[in-house]
Short mmCIF file of C-alpha atoms in Angstrom, two decimals:
data_model
loop_
_atom_site.label_atom_id
_atom_site.label_comp_id
_atom_site.label_asym_id
_atom_site.label_seq_id
_atom_site.Cartn_x
_atom_site.Cartn_y
_atom_site.Cartn_z
CA UNK A 26 105.37 56.45 137.29
CA UNK A 27 103.92 56.02 140.78
CA UNK A 28 102.11 58.88 142.49
CA UNK A 29 101.56 59.51 146.19
CA UNK A 30 99.19 62.27 147.22
CA UNK A 31 99.20 63.83 150.68
CA UNK A 32 98.20 66.93 152.58
CA UNK A 33 94.46 66.46 152.96
CA UNK A 34 92.63 67.08 156.18
CA UNK A 35 89.83 68.91 157.95
CA UNK A 36 89.67 72.68 157.61
CA UNK A 37 87.08 75.34 158.28
CA UNK A 38 85.49 77.29 155.48
CA UNK A 39 87.76 80.12 154.42
CA UNK A 40 90.87 78.21 155.37
CA UNK A 41 93.73 76.86 153.29
CA UNK A 42 95.43 73.56 152.57
CA UNK A 43 98.31 72.55 150.34
CA UNK A 44 98.21 69.15 148.69
CA UNK A 45 101.35 67.46 147.47
CA UNK A 46 101.81 64.68 144.96
CA UNK A 47 105.19 62.97 144.96
CA UNK A 48 106.16 60.96 141.91
CA UNK A 49 108.64 58.17 141.52
CA UNK A 50 110.60 57.62 138.35
CA UNK A 51 113.14 59.57 136.31
CA UNK A 52 110.80 61.12 133.78
CA UNK A 53 108.52 63.27 135.93
CA UNK A 54 109.26 66.32 133.78
CA UNK A 55 107.78 64.48 130.81
CA UNK A 56 104.26 64.49 132.20
CA UNK A 57 101.39 66.89 132.21
CA UNK A 58 100.06 66.71 135.75
CA UNK A 59 96.49 67.12 136.85
CA UNK A 60 94.43 67.29 140.01
CA UNK A 61 90.92 65.87 140.12
CA UNK A 62 88.41 65.46 142.91
CA UNK A 63 85.48 63.23 143.66
CA UNK A 64 82.78 64.01 146.17
CA UNK A 65 80.50 61.28 147.57
CA UNK A 66 77.92 60.25 145.00
CA UNK A 67 79.45 62.40 142.28
CA UNK A 68 81.66 61.79 139.28
CA UNK A 69 85.33 62.60 139.32
CA UNK A 70 85.85 66.17 138.17
CA UNK A 71 88.77 68.18 136.88
CA UNK A 72 90.35 70.74 139.21
CA UNK A 73 93.63 71.93 137.69
CA UNK A 74 96.44 70.92 135.36
CA UNK A 75 99.99 72.02 134.68
CA UNK A 76 102.28 71.49 131.72
CA UNK A 77 105.44 69.40 131.68
CA UNK A 78 107.84 72.21 132.49
CA UNK A 79 105.27 74.03 134.59
CA UNK A 80 104.89 77.15 132.53
CA UNK A 81 101.23 76.69 131.65
CA UNK A 82 98.28 76.01 133.88
CA UNK A 83 94.56 75.51 133.52
CA UNK A 84 91.80 75.55 136.12
CA UNK A 85 88.20 74.58 136.52
CA UNK A 86 85.95 77.61 136.78
CA UNK A 87 84.90 76.58 140.27
CA UNK A 88 88.44 76.92 141.67
CA UNK A 89 90.04 79.58 139.46
CA UNK A 90 91.34 82.39 141.62
CA UNK A 91 91.33 80.27 144.77
CA UNK A 92 93.55 77.31 143.89
CA UNK A 93 97.06 77.32 142.46
CA UNK A 94 98.82 74.36 140.88
CA UNK A 95 102.60 74.26 140.73
CA UNK A 96 105.27 71.74 139.79
CA UNK A 97 108.80 71.21 141.03
CA UNK A 98 110.55 68.88 138.61
CA UNK A 99 113.68 68.80 140.74
CA UNK A 100 111.63 67.35 143.60
CA UNK A 101 109.34 65.24 141.40
CA UNK A 102 106.39 66.89 143.10
CA UNK A 103 103.24 68.73 142.04
CA UNK A 104 101.34 70.90 144.49
CA UNK A 105 97.83 72.24 144.81
CA UNK A 106 97.54 75.29 147.04
CA UNK A 107 93.91 75.71 148.04
CA UNK A 108 92.76 78.98 149.57
CA UNK A 109 89.35 80.31 150.55
CA UNK A 110 88.07 76.79 150.86
CA UNK A 111 84.33 76.20 150.74
CA UNK A 112 82.25 73.24 151.96
CA UNK A 113 81.63 72.44 148.29
CA UNK A 114 85.35 71.68 147.94
CA UNK A 115 84.96 68.63 150.18
CA UNK A 116 86.12 65.60 148.22
CA UNK A 117 88.85 63.06 147.74
CA UNK A 118 91.56 64.73 145.68
CA UNK A 119 93.60 62.74 143.19
CA UNK A 120 96.73 63.61 141.26
CA UNK A 121 97.34 62.14 137.86
CA UNK A 122 100.00 62.05 135.14
CA UNK A 123 99.52 62.28 131.39
CA UNK A 124 102.48 61.66 129.06
CA UNK A 125 100.90 63.56 126.19
CA UNK A 126 101.88 67.16 125.31
CA UNK A 127 100.06 70.06 126.92
CA UNK A 128 96.49 70.54 125.79
CA UNK A 129 93.82 72.05 128.06
CA UNK A 130 90.94 70.35 126.21
CA UNK A 131 92.70 67.06 126.83
CA UNK A 132 93.78 67.86 130.39
CA UNK A 133 90.23 68.18 131.74
CA UNK A 134 89.32 64.55 130.96
CA UNK A 135 90.21 61.82 133.47
CA UNK A 136 90.67 59.33 130.64
CA UNK A 137 93.63 61.36 129.35
CA UNK A 138 95.72 60.32 132.34
CA UNK A 139 97.63 57.06 132.50
CA UNK A 140 98.73 57.18 136.14
CA UNK A 141 96.83 58.03 139.32
CA UNK A 142 97.66 58.55 142.95
CA UNK A 143 95.62 57.01 145.72
CA UNK A 144 93.75 60.16 146.73
CA UNK A 145 93.73 62.36 149.81
CA UNK A 146 90.58 63.46 151.61
CA UNK A 147 89.80 67.14 152.03
CA UNK A 148 86.91 68.05 154.32
CA UNK A 149 85.77 71.65 154.64
CA UNK A 150 83.42 72.41 157.49
CA UNK A 151 80.97 75.30 157.44
#
């Protein structure tokens, strides 16, 4: 599967953005989908994940309550709605696909994912 992330940009603290990740291929509903981010000089970190059908989600503590992940299998797209953005959220955001069944302990590790999008930059100004 090929992934294309979009929707990044510059926003003021407290603002909102919605990221999209469009997937190619007929088996999008077979993948657990995740969002990760990487700030300059830091390791890639888990943000959120959603199960194959979209009924289960899991979030990093740093974004829980502010970000919402959703999945539209009919449109082969996963979204990340980001509200109450903070300067600390500034990073390149990546979507990723994991063919394994849903497992939050697995979903938080970048190595669990076989496919990655190219990343989209989110900059939050103070």
